[in-house]
Structure formats: structure tokens, C-alpha cells
Amino acid sequence: MFTPQLNMKRLPLLLAGAMLFIVVATSFITSFEHKYRLSSSTMHKWLTEFSGEALVYFIGWENRYFTQELPKESEPPALSSVLFELTTSIKPGDIRSLLGNELPGFALYDSTIIVAGEGTDYTNLAYESPPPMELLLSGEEAEVQDIERLEDPDPSDSENPPGQTTSGKKIAYIYHSHSWESFLPHLKGVTNPDHAIHSKVNITMVGKKLGEELEARGIGTTVDMTNMTELLRKNNTDYRKSYPMSRTLVQSAMSSNQDIDLIFDLHRDSMRGKSTTTEINGKSYARTLFVIGKANPNFENNQKAAQEINAILDKKYPGLSRGVIGKNKTQGNGVYNQDLSDHALLIEFGGVDNNMDELYRSAEAVAEAVAEYYWKENGAKKE
């Protein structure tokens, strides 16, 4: 009896053909039936998470010319692992890919730790916890308390001009996509972290302080204080459109000022005080975290800038930074307007339990690190 034999040399070609067929078939189906669009999103997830190196190996099985550019120390992925990952969306060796699909909220922590700060791991990464939309857009807000701490405890000394200067050019731009993000110690009667919002006592105060400290170090800075809640209300939209709305602010600023080189979007984390507070030389600080959107063409440049600033900050203020993390579109916005510049960063300052004393100290520390980074990159212009 004749038994057909499978030509193993042609197996990769057959698999490639099968994948192409699935792509075409999925596109065909989803063009007709809305209910099948989950298949399209699943296919998108496969294609975006399948590593480039594995794909080169996959093609190289049929044409070895492509494998010449691969690192010599790299090894081809096991075919069984590749097929298992594509069919189940579970990555062998990464338990998060299994639990993230089964446990509610677990996917929030499915980010990439690029640089881990002191104590940083996958259980205490930054995450967004949007306030109830009806509360955010209602205009209702808590009474402010602990007012004395809202004053800048150590204002910059404008009488002593910096030895380095951008000669009047405003090269830094600070804005706040979630300007409503506030802090529980300053909101009377508010204990729910999701309700830590305010139109004036919020993250914009930290942005103002950071701008002042950068100016004190010779770096011309513009701080945008736009009330994003009002902007969302005027455009009849909600929280999910906050980044597209803030994008218009950045684009407008860049079109009117060609000197902008550093762009910082400041946020407040939803983590609690245990993870967002540290003590340095007897003083309490709100810890910082750099977030990089991996779904934009400037990802590598932005990551490099974040890593260098983070390294300076860690050297000057050990333990202040929680590190640098990356997020793609499956874990958040994924871009964060960072495609607009090679030096665009999202910086988390503290969390819901931090007070302005701690936040102002951290803003001054970050300004020191940014200034050292900038003058190292661009050289010093003496007044």
C-alpha cells in the first residue's frame, strides 16, 4: 500500500502558505460580517507579537540568504513553540501571557521593563485608572485641604542667573494629557483613588514647578496649563480622547516654535504611596517613572533619552526613579504623542498618596537630571 511521505524541507513553505491563507480568509470574512471582527484583531495580535528575528528564521528555512544578517549567537526558535504561541497567544516561559487572559486586570501589568528602578517589578508598574466619566465631566470637585503645602517650599533663585542658557529659546515643552490628576492629601473627604481629581490642585502644579527649575538651569521652557477636562467637554468627548486632544496642543506649540527639542507629558500614577514614595537624605520624595510608547517610529530614540536621563537621576538621587517601562497598544495608548519628537517622554510623578512637598522636590531633581543631559548633548552656551 502506498503511504504518502511529507517532504520536511517543504514544511516551512507549507506553513507560510497556510498563514497567508488565514490572513486572506480573515480579511475576506471580516469585510462582510461585523461579528467576525474578533478574528481580525486576533490576527493583528499574532502579526504584531511575532518577533522579527523569528520571522527571518522562518523565511530562512526556505531561503538561507535571509539568515546571514542574524546575530551569530542567536538560535532559531523551536517550530513547536512558534506554532503553540500563534495558536494560543501564550508565550512559552512567560506566565503573564497565560494569566493576562484569565485574570481580570492582570493585563494592566503586561508592560516591558526597560530599566528597573529600586523595587520595581511586574506587580507594581504604573497603570491608568480613569475616574468615573460622570464625575470628571460634572465639574464637581472636593474642597482643598492642607493648603500650606501647595506653596513652593523652595522656589528657584531668579537673582542668580544660570551659567548656561538657551539664549531665550524655549526648547522644552511641558504639558499634561490628564491635567485633572490630583492627590488625596490635598482633597478634603476624598479617600477613593479613582476620585482623586481637581481642576486646579493637580499635576499641572508639578509641571509648573518643573518648568521653573528648568528655567533656573538655563533651559527655556514653556508649560501648557490647559484644563483638559474643559477641552474634552467642549469637544463633546471623553477620557479616551485625551491623548488625541493633547496632541493638538503639542502640534500647535511645535508649529509656532521650531526650537522645541524636549517634550514632557506629566502624569500622576494610580499606585499607592508604598510604591510611589521614598526617602533621600531625610526628606520624602515622590518617585518618578518614565513611560515609553513602543508603537511609534521614534521608540528607540525616546527610549535612549529616557534611559540616559534616568541614569543621571539614579546617580544623583538613588531610589527616586522607579525606572523606564515600555507600553504598546495592547497595554495602553502605545504612542503617547511620542512620534512627534525624538525627545518626547511621559513622566509619572508620584501617586495618589503623595503631597506637593514630595512632588516639588522630585520636580527639582528631575530638572537637574534633564539639564545635565541636555547640556551634555548640546554643549554649554555661556551668558
Tab-separated table of C-alpha atoms in Angstrom, residues 94-111 122-123 125 127 330-331:
chain	number	residue	atom	x	y	z
A	94	ASP	CA	6.140	33.937	30.148
A	95	ILE	CA	3.360	33.139	32.610
A	96	ARG	CA	1.923	36.645	32.182
A	97	SER	CA	0.681	35.705	28.720
A	98	LEU	CA	-1.448	32.956	30.321
A	99	LEU	CA	-2.691	34.792	33.400
A	100	GLY	CA	-3.291	38.011	31.473
A	101	ASN	CA	-6.043	36.282	29.513
A	102	GLU	CA	-7.679	34.697	32.545
A	103	LEU	CA	-7.421	37.148	35.461
A	104	PRO	CA	-9.348	40.438	35.264
A	105	GLY	CA	-6.979	43.397	35.427
A	106	PHE	CA	-3.816	41.313	35.130
A	107	ALA	CA	-3.147	42.547	31.595
A	108	LEU	CA	-2.616	46.037	33.028
A	109	TYR	CA	0.807	44.872	34.135
A	110	ASP	CA	1.794	43.408	30.794
A	111	SER	CA	4.390	46.083	30.080
A	122	TYR	CA	5.707	43.446	37.293
A	123	THR	CA	3.495	43.724	40.392
A	125	LEU	CA	4.147	49.043	37.469
A	127	TYR	CA	-1.270	51.904	35.429
A	330	THR	CA	-2.322	46.336	23.752
A	331	GLN	CA	-1.260	47.803	27.112
